[in-house]
Amino acid sequence: MDLIGLSRYISLILRHHPEAAGITLDEHGWAVVEELLAGIRRTAYIDMAMLEEIVMTDDKQRYSFNEDKTLIRANQGHSVSVDVELSKAAPPRFLYHGTGEKYTASINENGLFAKERLYVHLSGDVETAVKVGTRHGKPVVYRVDTGQMAADGYEFFRSVNGVWLTRHVPARYLTVAG
């Protein structure tokens, strides 16, 4: 398995299925690095240098080590219930959400829900939202009136890798960016 494949497998383990590697996550999503490496080695070769390279070079900065690199976690995107210790933050006036065209009817009616994840993910710029949307087919980008949402009492968090997170975005705060 190459580093990209290993990164995807690590994402699966740390965000959705720690049992796939025979590990457990603590309440904040941290896994013991040696246990993760041992779990992955049951199906693919990996060593600490490879894991460090994956964490350092991941284009979305999905992972973080603790200070002494004995623990690792995914920064966000979990479907398992963990508290990744997000800090509340005041969002900019607008953020963006990329999706596939096939989802627009539901979004236009119901807004954005986290679904299997813990949070709705929002981007700071249209370009990033387009990239995200492309993963789901023909991309559609929504502009989210996060300034008004915050004024109306909705909470926002910012992950260590810069992704904005919130629990739900009602349809009234959404317009198709164009």
PDB file of N, CA and C in Angstrom, residues 71-170:
ATOM      1  N   LEU A  71       0.758   9.992  20.658  1.00  0.00           N
ATOM      2  CA  LEU A  71      -0.670   9.935  20.347  1.00  0.00           C
ATOM      3  C   LEU A  71      -0.923  10.623  19.013  1.00  0.00           C
ATOM      4  N   ILE A  72      -1.969  10.177  18.322  1.00  0.00           N
ATOM      5  CA  ILE A  72      -2.367  10.755  17.041  1.00  0.00           C
ATOM      6  C   ILE A  72      -3.885  10.807  17.003  1.00  0.00           C
ATOM      7  N   ARG A  73      -4.423  11.794  16.273  1.00  0.00           N
ATOM      8  CA  ARG A  73      -5.865  11.831  16.052  1.00  0.00           C
ATOM      9  C   ARG A  73      -6.176  12.532  14.737  1.00  0.00           C
ATOM     10  N   ALA A  74      -7.386  12.285  14.255  1.00  0.00           N
ATOM     11  CA  ALA A  74      -7.914  13.038  13.118  1.00  0.00           C
ATOM     12  C   ALA A  74      -8.419  14.366  13.662  1.00  0.00           C
ATOM     13  N   ASN A  75      -8.220  15.425  12.909  1.00  0.00           N
ATOM     14  CA  ASN A  75      -8.596  16.762  13.389  1.00  0.00           C
ATOM     15  C   ASN A  75     -10.090  17.015  13.364  1.00  0.00           C
ATOM     16  N   GLN A  76     -10.806  16.419  12.427  1.00  0.00           N
ATOM     17  CA  GLN A  76     -12.256  16.529  12.363  1.00  0.00           C
ATOM     18  C   GLN A  76     -12.765  15.496  11.379  1.00  0.00           C
ATOM     19  N   GLY A  77     -14.079  15.447  11.196  1.00  0.00           N
ATOM     20  CA  GLY A  77     -14.667  14.525  10.234  1.00  0.00           C
ATOM     21  C   GLY A  77     -15.100  13.200  10.824  1.00  0.00           C
ATOM     22  N   HIS A  78     -15.165  13.123  12.133  1.00  0.00           N
ATOM     23  CA  HIS A  78     -15.508  11.874  12.808  1.00  0.00           C
ATOM     24  C   HIS A  78     -16.980  11.509  12.656  1.00  0.00           C
ATOM     25  N   SER A  79     -17.226  10.220  12.551  1.00  0.00           N
ATOM     26  CA  SER A  79     -18.581   9.708  12.704  1.00  0.00           C
ATOM     27  C   SER A  79     -18.724   9.028  14.062  1.00  0.00           C
ATOM     28  N   VAL A  80     -17.609   8.711  14.703  1.00  0.00           N
ATOM     29  CA  VAL A  80     -17.651   8.182  16.071  1.00  0.00           C
ATOM     30  C   VAL A  80     -17.687   9.364  17.035  1.00  0.00           C
ATOM     31  N   SER A  81     -18.339   9.178  18.147  1.00  0.00           N
ATOM     32  CA  SER A  81     -18.538  10.272  19.088  1.00  0.00           C
ATOM     33  C   SER A  81     -17.263  10.547  19.891  1.00  0.00           C
ATOM     34  N   VAL A  82     -16.598  11.640  19.539  1.00  0.00           N
ATOM     35  CA  VAL A  82     -15.410  12.096  20.260  1.00  0.00           C
ATOM     36  C   VAL A  82     -15.483  13.615  20.390  1.00  0.00           C
ATOM     37  N   ASP A  83     -14.778  14.151  21.355  1.00  0.00           N
ATOM     38  CA  ASP A  83     -14.671  15.593  21.535  1.00  0.00           C
ATOM     39  C   ASP A  83     -13.247  15.982  21.178  1.00  0.00           C
ATOM     40  N   VAL A  84     -13.054  16.526  19.971  1.00  0.00           N
ATOM     41  CA  VAL A  84     -11.698  16.885  19.549  1.00  0.00           C
ATOM     42  C   VAL A  84     -11.292  18.270  20.057  1.00  0.00           C
ATOM     43  N   GLU A  85     -11.974  18.707  21.110  1.00  0.00           N
ATOM     44  CA  GLU A  85     -11.600  19.930  21.823  1.00  0.00           C
ATOM     45  C   GLU A  85     -11.548  21.144  20.899  1.00  0.00           C
ATOM     46  N   LEU A  86     -12.609  21.308  20.140  1.00  0.00           N
ATOM     47  CA  LEU A  86     -12.695  22.446  19.231  1.00  0.00           C
ATOM     48  C   LEU A  86     -12.954  23.723  20.011  1.00  0.00           C
ATOM     49  N   SER A  87     -12.366  24.795  19.541  1.00  0.00           N
ATOM     50  CA  SER A  87     -12.601  26.100  20.151  1.00  0.00           C
ATOM     51  C   SER A  87     -13.700  26.815  19.383  1.00  0.00           C
ATOM     52  N   LYS A  88     -14.628  27.407  20.132  1.00  0.00           N
ATOM     53  CA  LYS A  88     -15.632  28.231  19.482  1.00  0.00           C
ATOM     54  C   LYS A  88     -14.924  29.414  18.837  1.00  0.00           C
ATOM     55  N   ALA A  89     -15.436  29.830  17.683  1.00  0.00           N
ATOM     56  CA  ALA A  89     -14.823  30.944  16.966  1.00  0.00           C
ATOM     57  C   ALA A  89     -15.909  31.724  16.233  1.00  0.00           C
ATOM     58  N   ALA A  90     -15.687  33.013  16.118  1.00  0.00           N
ATOM     59  CA  ALA A  90     -16.596  33.863  15.344  1.00  0.00           C
ATOM     60  C   ALA A  90     -16.245  33.686  13.870  1.00  0.00           C
ATOM     61  N   PRO A  91     -17.211  33.270  13.061  1.00  0.00           N
ATOM     62  CA  PRO A  91     -16.910  33.034  11.644  1.00  0.00           C
ATOM     63  C   PRO A  91     -16.842  34.340  10.871  1.00  0.00           C
ATOM     64  N   PRO A  92     -16.252  34.281   9.681  1.00  0.00           N
ATOM     65  CA  PRO A  92     -16.321  35.445   8.788  1.00  0.00           C
ATOM     66  C   PRO A  92     -17.766  35.625   8.318  1.00  0.00           C
ATOM     67  N   ARG A  93     -18.025  36.695   7.616  1.00  0.00           N
ATOM     68  CA  ARG A  93     -19.386  37.006   7.150  1.00  0.00           C
ATOM     69  C   ARG A  93     -19.970  35.880   6.319  1.00  0.00           C
ATOM     70  N   PHE A  94     -19.162  35.275   5.455  1.00  0.00           N
ATOM     71  CA  PHE A  94     -19.624  34.185   4.607  1.00  0.00           C
ATOM     72  C   PHE A  94     -18.613  33.041   4.617  1.00  0.00           C
ATOM     73  N   LEU A  95     -19.126  31.824   4.588  1.00  0.00           N
ATOM     74  CA  LEU A  95     -18.337  30.624   4.355  1.00  0.00           C
ATOM     75  C   LEU A  95     -19.022  29.866   3.227  1.00  0.00           C
ATOM     76  N   TYR A  96     -18.413  28.764   2.794  1.00  0.00           N
ATOM     77  CA  TYR A  96     -18.900  28.057   1.620  1.00  0.00           C
ATOM     78  C   TYR A  96     -18.974  26.558   1.877  1.00  0.00           C
ATOM     79  N   HIS A  97     -19.914  25.924   1.191  1.00  0.00           N
ATOM     80  CA  HIS A  97     -20.072  24.476   1.304  1.00  0.00           C
ATOM     81  C   HIS A  97     -20.191  23.896  -0.092  1.00  0.00           C
ATOM     82  N   GLY A  98     -19.296  22.971  -0.425  1.00  0.00           N
ATOM     83  CA  GLY A  98     -19.341  22.304  -1.715  1.00  0.00           C
ATOM     84  C   GLY A  98     -20.042  20.967  -1.608  1.00  0.00           C
ATOM     85  N   THR A  99     -20.878  20.673  -2.587  1.00  0.00           N
ATOM     86  CA  THR A  99     -21.612  19.415  -2.614  1.00  0.00           C
ATOM     87  C   THR A  99     -21.829  19.006  -4.062  1.00  0.00           C
ATOM     88  N   GLY A 100     -22.463  17.869  -4.255  1.00  0.00           N
ATOM     89  CA  GLY A 100     -22.806  17.423  -5.598  1.00  0.00           C
ATOM     90  C   GLY A 100     -24.185  17.907  -5.996  1.00  0.00           C
ATOM     91  N   GLU A 101     -24.368  18.143  -7.272  1.00  0.00           N
ATOM     92  CA  GLU A 101     -25.639  18.642  -7.803  1.00  0.00           C
ATOM     93  C   GLU A 101     -26.830  17.772  -7.369  1.00  0.00           C
ATOM     94  N   LYS A 102     -26.590  16.464  -7.251  1.00  0.00           N
ATOM     95  CA  LYS A 102     -27.674  15.540  -6.914  1.00  0.00           C
ATOM     96  C   LYS A 102     -28.263  15.784  -5.524  1.00  0.00           C
ATOM     97  N   TYR A 103     -27.568  16.543  -4.673  1.00  0.00           N
ATOM     98  CA  TYR A 103     -28.049  16.793  -3.310  1.00  0.00           C
ATOM     99  C   TYR A 103     -28.771  18.132  -3.153  1.00  0.00           C
ATOM    100  N   THR A 104     -28.817  18.945  -4.210  1.00  0.00           N
ATOM    101  CA  THR A 104     -29.306  20.317  -4.047  1.00  0.00           C
ATOM    102  C   THR A 104     -30.785  20.402  -3.676  1.00  0.00           C
ATOM    103  N   ALA A 105     -31.620  19.538  -4.200  1.00  0.00           N
ATOM    104  CA  ALA A 105     -33.051  19.615  -3.868  1.00  0.00           C
ATOM    105  C   ALA A 105     -33.262  19.438  -2.370  1.00  0.00           C
ATOM    106  N   SER A 106     -32.604  18.454  -1.792  1.00  0.00           N
ATOM    107  CA  SER A 106     -32.729  18.219  -0.357  1.00  0.00           C
ATOM    108  C   SER A 106     -32.142  19.372   0.454  1.00  0.00           C
ATOM    109  N   ILE A 107     -30.993  19.870   0.029  1.00  0.00           N
ATOM    110  CA  ILE A 107     -30.348  20.982   0.745  1.00  0.00           C
ATOM    111  C   ILE A 107     -31.205  22.238   0.654  1.00  0.00           C
ATOM    112  N   ASN A 108     -31.748  22.516  -0.521  1.00  0.00           N
ATOM    113  CA  ASN A 108     -32.582  23.708  -0.682  1.00  0.00           C
ATOM    114  C   ASN A 108     -33.807  23.663   0.230  1.00  0.00           C
ATOM    115  N   GLU A 109     -34.298  22.470   0.493  1.00  0.00           N
ATOM    116  CA  GLU A 109     -35.481  22.325   1.339  1.00  0.00           C
ATOM    117  C   GLU A 109     -35.134  22.226   2.825  1.00  0.00           C
ATOM    118  N   ASN A 110     -34.094  21.457   3.152  1.00  0.00           N
ATOM    119  CA  ASN A 110     -33.804  21.124   4.549  1.00  0.00           C
ATOM    120  C   ASN A 110     -32.557  21.774   5.131  1.00  0.00           C
ATOM    121  N   GLY A 111     -31.721  22.367   4.300  1.00  0.00           N
ATOM    122  CA  GLY A 111     -30.463  22.907   4.775  1.00  0.00           C
ATOM    123  C   GLY A 111     -29.391  21.837   4.825  1.00  0.00           C
ATOM    124  N   LEU A 112     -28.312  22.133   5.518  1.00  0.00           N
ATOM    125  CA  LEU A 112     -27.176  21.212   5.636  1.00  0.00           C
ATOM    126  C   LEU A 112     -27.185  20.538   6.998  1.00  0.00           C
ATOM    127  N   PHE A 113     -27.092  19.220   6.982  1.00  0.00           N
ATOM    128  CA  PHE A 113     -27.001  18.432   8.206  1.00  0.00           C
ATOM    129  C   PHE A 113     -25.686  17.669   8.198  1.00  0.00           C
ATOM    130  N   ALA A 114     -25.182  17.355   9.367  1.00  0.00           N
ATOM    131  CA  ALA A 114     -23.918  16.630   9.480  1.00  0.00           C
ATOM    132  C   ALA A 114     -24.043  15.188   8.989  1.00  0.00           C
ATOM    133  N   LYS A 115     -25.237  14.646   8.920  1.00  0.00           N
ATOM    134  CA  LYS A 115     -25.485  13.258   8.539  1.00  0.00           C
ATOM    135  C   LYS A 115     -24.676  12.315   9.409  1.00  0.00           C
ATOM    136  N   GLU A 116     -23.767  11.533   8.802  1.00  0.00           N
ATOM    137  CA  GLU A 116     -23.010  10.559   9.590  1.00  0.00           C
ATOM    138  C   GLU A 116     -21.831  11.182  10.340  1.00  0.00           C
ATOM    139  N   ARG A 117     -21.535  12.427  10.058  1.00  0.00           N
ATOM    140  CA  ARG A 117     -20.452  13.111  10.777  1.00  0.00           C
ATOM    141  C   ARG A 117     -21.014  13.874  11.967  1.00  0.00           C
ATOM    142  N   LEU A 118     -20.118  14.420  12.774  1.00  0.00           N
ATOM    143  CA  LEU A 118     -20.548  15.179  13.939  1.00  0.00           C
ATOM    144  C   LEU A 118     -20.869  16.621  13.600  1.00  0.00           C
ATOM    145  N   TYR A 119     -20.287  17.152  12.512  1.00  0.00           N
ATOM    146  CA  TYR A 119     -20.462  18.555  12.141  1.00  0.00           C
ATOM    147  C   TYR A 119     -20.605  18.708  10.635  1.00  0.00           C
ATOM    148  N   VAL A 120     -21.231  19.810  10.230  1.00  0.00           N
ATOM    149  CA  VAL A 120     -21.215  20.248   8.842  1.00  0.00           C
ATOM    150  C   VAL A 120     -19.877  20.944   8.625  1.00  0.00           C
ATOM    151  N   HIS A 121     -19.207  20.631   7.534  1.00  0.00           N
ATOM    152  CA  HIS A 121     -17.906  21.226   7.220  1.00  0.00           C
ATOM    153  C   HIS A 121     -18.094  22.378   6.243  1.00  0.00           C
ATOM    154  N   LEU A 122     -17.477  23.512   6.562  1.00  0.00           N
ATOM    155  CA  LEU A 122     -17.564  24.699   5.717  1.00  0.00           C
ATOM    156  C   LEU A 122     -16.168  25.174   5.351  1.00  0.00           C
ATOM    157  N   SER A 123     -16.046  25.743   4.166  1.00  0.00           N
ATOM    158  CA  SER A 123     -14.758  26.213   3.654  1.00  0.00           C
ATOM    159  C   SER A 123     -14.707  27.735   3.681  1.00  0.00           C
ATOM    160  N   GLY A 124     -13.506  28.261   3.780  1.00  0.00           N
ATOM    161  CA  GLY A 124     -13.311  29.699   3.789  1.00  0.00           C
ATOM    162  C   GLY A 124     -13.301  30.330   2.414  1.00  0.00           C
ATOM    163  N   ASP A 125     -13.231  29.507   1.368  1.00  0.00           N
ATOM    164  CA  ASP A 125     -13.176  30.064   0.015  1.00  0.00           C
ATOM    165  C   ASP A 125     -13.903  29.157  -0.968  1.00  0.00           C
ATOM    166  N   VAL A 126     -14.303  29.743  -2.080  1.00  0.00           N
ATOM    167  CA  VAL A 126     -15.058  29.032  -3.109  1.00  0.00           C
ATOM    168  C   VAL A 126     -14.219  27.908  -3.718  1.00  0.00           C
ATOM    169  N   GLU A 127     -12.936  28.145  -3.952  1.00  0.00           N
ATOM    170  CA  GLU A 127     -12.093  27.146  -4.607  1.00  0.00           C
ATOM    171  C   GLU A 127     -12.054  25.837  -3.829  1.00  0.00           C
ATOM    172  N   THR A 128     -11.891  25.933  -2.519  1.00  0.00           N
ATOM    173  CA  THR A 128     -11.879  24.724  -1.697  1.00  0.00           C
ATOM    174  C   THR A 128     -13.233  24.033  -1.745  1.00  0.00           C
ATOM    175  N   ALA A 129     -14.304  24.808  -1.672  1.00  0.00           N
ATOM    176  CA  ALA A 129     -15.651  24.237  -1.731  1.00  0.00           C
ATOM    177  C   ALA A 129     -15.891  23.521  -3.060  1.00  0.00           C
ATOM    178  N   VAL A 130     -15.368  24.064  -4.153  1.00  0.00           N
ATOM    179  CA  VAL A 130     -15.505  23.407  -5.457  1.00  0.00           C
ATOM    180  C   VAL A 130     -14.791  22.055  -5.429  1.00  0.00           C
ATOM    181  N   LYS A 131     -13.597  22.002  -4.870  1.00  0.00           N
ATOM    182  CA  LYS A 131     -12.861  20.738  -4.773  1.00  0.00           C
ATOM    183  C   LYS A 131     -13.654  19.709  -3.984  1.00  0.00           C
ATOM    184  N   VAL A 132     -14.236  20.134  -2.874  1.00  0.00           N
ATOM    185  CA  VAL A 132     -15.043  19.230  -2.056  1.00  0.00           C
ATOM    186  C   VAL A 132     -16.251  18.757  -2.850  1.00  0.00           C
ATOM    187  N   GLY A 133     -16.939  19.679  -3.512  1.00  0.00           N
ATOM    188  CA  GLY A 133     -18.121  19.329  -4.284  1.00  0.00           C
ATOM    189  C   GLY A 133     -17.830  18.363  -5.410  1.00  0.00           C
ATOM    190  N   THR A 134     -16.670  18.481  -6.013  1.00  0.00           N
ATOM    191  CA  THR A 134     -16.280  17.620  -7.127  1.00  0.00           C
ATOM    192  C   THR A 134     -16.217  16.157  -6.699  1.00  0.00           C
ATOM    193  N   ARG A 135     -15.924  15.903  -5.441  1.00  0.00           N
ATOM    194  CA  ARG A 135     -15.881  14.520  -4.940  1.00  0.00           C
ATOM    195  C   ARG A 135     -17.267  13.881  -4.950  1.00  0.00           C
ATOM    196  N   HIS A 136     -18.316  14.683  -5.092  1.00  0.00           N
ATOM    197  CA  HIS A 136     -19.687  14.183  -5.032  1.00  0.00           C
ATOM    198  C   HIS A 136     -20.406  14.292  -6.379  1.00  0.00           C
ATOM    199  N   GLY A 137     -19.656  14.461  -7.457  1.00  0.00           N
ATOM    200  CA  GLY A 137     -20.259  14.597  -8.780  1.00  0.00           C
ATOM    201  C   GLY A 137     -20.069  16.003  -9.303  1.00  0.00           C
ATOM    202  N   LYS A 138     -21.048  16.477 -10.081  1.00  0.00           N
ATOM    203  CA  LYS A 138     -20.974  17.845 -10.599  1.00  0.00           C
ATOM    204  C   LYS A 138     -21.094  18.799  -9.412  1.00  0.00           C
ATOM    205  N   PRO A 139     -20.082  19.665  -9.191  1.00  0.00           N
ATOM    206  CA  PRO A 139     -20.075  20.473  -7.968  1.00  0.00           C
ATOM    207  C   PRO A 139     -21.063  21.638  -7.992  1.00  0.00           C
ATOM    208  N   VAL A 140     -21.638  21.878  -6.830  1.00  0.00           N
ATOM    209  CA  VAL A 140     -22.461  23.054  -6.564  1.00  0.00           C
ATOM    210  C   VAL A 140     -21.920  23.646  -5.270  1.00  0.00           C
ATOM    211  N   VAL A 141     -21.733  24.964  -5.261  1.00  0.00           N
ATOM    212  CA  VAL A 141     -21.208  25.626  -4.071  1.00  0.00           C
ATOM    213  C   VAL A 141     -22.289  26.539  -3.498  1.00  0.00           C
ATOM    214  N   TYR A 142     -22.527  26.364  -2.206  1.00  0.00           N
ATOM    215  CA  TYR A 142     -23.444  27.237  -1.479  1.00  0.00           C
ATOM    216  C   TYR A 142     -22.651  28.274  -0.705  1.00  0.00           C
ATOM    217  N   ARG A 143     -23.138  29.499  -0.731  1.00  0.00           N
ATOM    218  CA  ARG A 143     -22.601  30.539   0.146  1.00  0.00           C
ATOM    219  C   ARG A 143     -23.464  30.515   1.401  1.00  0.00           C
ATOM    220  N   VAL A 144     -22.808  30.452   2.546  1.00  0.00           N
ATOM    221  CA  VAL A 144     -23.493  30.364   3.833  1.00  0.00           C
ATOM    222  C   VAL A 144     -23.365  31.710   4.536  1.00  0.00           C
ATOM    223  N   ASP A 145     -24.481  32.277   4.922  1.00  0.00           N
ATOM    224  CA  ASP A 145     -24.488  33.556   5.634  1.00  0.00           C
ATOM    225  C   ASP A 145     -24.172  33.306   7.110  1.00  0.00           C
ATOM    226  N   THR A 146     -22.906  33.020   7.355  1.00  0.00           N
ATOM    227  CA  THR A 146     -22.475  32.650   8.695  1.00  0.00           C
ATOM    228  C   THR A 146     -22.484  33.839   9.651  1.00  0.00           C
ATOM    229  N   GLY A 147     -22.323  35.028   9.114  1.00  0.00           N
ATOM    230  CA  GLY A 147     -22.419  36.215   9.967  1.00  0.00           C
ATOM    231  C   GLY A 147     -23.800  36.314  10.598  1.00  0.00           C
ATOM    232  N   GLN A 148     -24.838  36.116   9.783  1.00  0.00           N
ATOM    233  CA  GLN A 148     -26.204  36.170  10.304  1.00  0.00           C
ATOM    234  C   GLN A 148     -26.495  34.971  11.204  1.00  0.00           C
ATOM    235  N   MET A 149     -25.984  33.807  10.833  1.00  0.00           N
ATOM    236  CA  MET A 149     -26.173  32.628  11.684  1.00  0.00           C
ATOM    237  C   MET A 149     -25.599  32.870  13.071  1.00  0.00           C
ATOM    238  N   ALA A 150     -24.381  33.413  13.120  1.00  0.00           N
ATOM    239  CA  ALA A 150     -23.750  33.688  14.417  1.00  0.00           C
ATOM    240  C   ALA A 150     -24.574  34.709  15.202  1.00  0.00           C
ATOM    241  N   ALA A 151     -25.063  35.747  14.515  1.00  0.00           N
ATOM    242  CA  ALA A 151     -25.899  36.753  15.177  1.00  0.00           C
ATOM    243  C   ALA A 151     -27.183  36.131  15.716  1.00  0.00           C
ATOM    244  N   ASP A 152     -27.656  35.078  15.040  1.00  0.00           N
ATOM    245  CA  ASP A 152     -28.872  34.387  15.468  1.00  0.00           C
ATOM    246  C   ASP A 152     -28.600  33.313  16.513  1.00  0.00           C
ATOM    247  N   GLY A 153     -27.362  33.172  16.956  1.00  0.00           N
ATOM    248  CA  GLY A 153     -27.046  32.262  18.056  1.00  0.00           C
ATOM    249  C   GLY A 153     -26.451  30.928  17.688  1.00  0.00           C
ATOM    250  N   TYR A 154     -26.186  30.674  16.414  1.00  0.00           N
ATOM    251  CA  TYR A 154     -25.556  29.409  16.021  1.00  0.00           C
ATOM    252  C   TYR A 154     -24.075  29.444  16.390  1.00  0.00           C
ATOM    253  N   GLU A 155     -23.550  28.306  16.821  1.00  0.00           N
ATOM    254  CA  GLU A 155     -22.147  28.213  17.216  1.00  0.00           C
ATOM    255  C   GLU A 155     -21.298  27.692  16.065  1.00  0.00           C
ATOM    256  N   PHE A 156     -20.091  28.221  15.984  1.00  0.00           N
ATOM    257  CA  PHE A 156     -19.115  27.790  14.991  1.00  0.00           C
ATOM    258  C   PHE A 156     -17.818  27.427  15.687  1.00  0.00           C
ATOM    259  N   PHE A 157     -17.115  26.490  15.084  1.00  0.00           N
ATOM    260  CA  PHE A 157     -15.832  26.018  15.599  1.00  0.00           C
ATOM    261  C   PHE A 157     -14.857  26.014  14.433  1.00  0.00           C
ATOM    262  N   ARG A 158     -13.595  26.156  14.758  1.00  0.00           N
ATOM    263  CA  ARG A 158     -12.567  26.083  13.720  1.00  0.00           C
ATOM    264  C   ARG A 158     -11.578  25.002  14.108  1.00  0.00           C
ATOM    265  N   SER A 159     -11.424  24.029  13.224  1.00  0.00           N
ATOM    266  CA  SER A 159     -10.496  22.932  13.457  1.00  0.00           C
ATOM    267  C   SER A 159      -9.064  23.441  13.307  1.00  0.00           C
ATOM    268  N   VAL A 160      -8.117  22.686  13.833  1.00  0.00           N
ATOM    269  CA  VAL A 160      -6.714  23.094  13.758  1.00  0.00           C
ATOM    270  C   VAL A 160      -6.215  23.198  12.320  1.00  0.00           C
ATOM    271  N   ASN A 161      -6.898  22.559  11.378  1.00  0.00           N
ATOM    272  CA  ASN A 161      -6.481  22.657   9.979  1.00  0.00           C
ATOM    273  C   ASN A 161      -7.291  23.686   9.199  1.00  0.00           C
ATOM    274  N   GLY A 162      -8.060  24.518   9.893  1.00  0.00           N
ATOM    275  CA  GLY A 162      -8.739  25.633   9.254  1.00  0.00           C
ATOM    276  C   GLY A 162     -10.142  25.365   8.748  1.00  0.00           C
ATOM    277  N   VAL A 163     -10.648  24.157   8.912  1.00  0.00           N
ATOM    278  CA  VAL A 163     -12.011  23.854   8.478  1.00  0.00           C
ATOM    279  C   VAL A 163     -12.984  24.428   9.506  1.00  0.00           C
ATOM    280  N   TRP A 164     -14.031  25.083   9.010  1.00  0.00           N
ATOM    281  CA  TRP A 164     -15.078  25.622   9.881  1.00  0.00           C
ATOM    282  C   TRP A 164     -16.146  24.564  10.068  1.00  0.00           C
ATOM    283  N   LEU A 165     -16.665  24.468  11.288  1.00  0.00           N
ATOM    284  CA  LEU A 165     -17.626  23.429  11.628  1.00  0.00           C
ATOM    285  C   LEU A 165     -18.817  24.030  12.363  1.00  0.00           C
ATOM    286  N   THR A 166     -19.989  23.474  12.103  1.00  0.00           N
ATOM    287  CA  THR A 166     -21.200  23.830  12.835  1.00  0.00           C
ATOM    288  C   THR A 166     -22.116  22.620  12.798  1.00  0.00           C
ATOM    289  N   ARG A 167     -23.125  22.603  13.646  1.00  0.00           N
ATOM    290  CA  ARG A 167     -23.995  21.422  13.738  1.00  0.00           C
ATOM    291  C   ARG A 167     -25.024  21.331  12.607  1.00  0.00           C
ATOM    292  N   HIS A 168     -25.554  22.471  12.159  1.00  0.00           N
ATOM    293  CA  HIS A 168     -26.627  22.476  11.165  1.00  0.00           C
ATOM    294  C   HIS A 168     -26.669  23.853  10.514  1.00  0.00           C
ATOM    295  N   VAL A 169     -26.989  23.888   9.235  1.00  0.00           N
ATOM    296  CA  VAL A 169     -27.184  25.151   8.532  1.00  0.00           C
ATOM    297  C   VAL A 169     -28.592  25.130   7.923  1.00  0.00           C
ATOM    298  N   PRO A 170     -29.535  25.854   8.519  1.00  0.00           N
ATOM    299  CA  PRO A 170     -30.874  25.910   7.932  1.00  0.00           C
ATOM    300  C   PRO A 170     -30.839  26.511   6.527  1.00  0.00           C
TER     301      PRO A 170
END
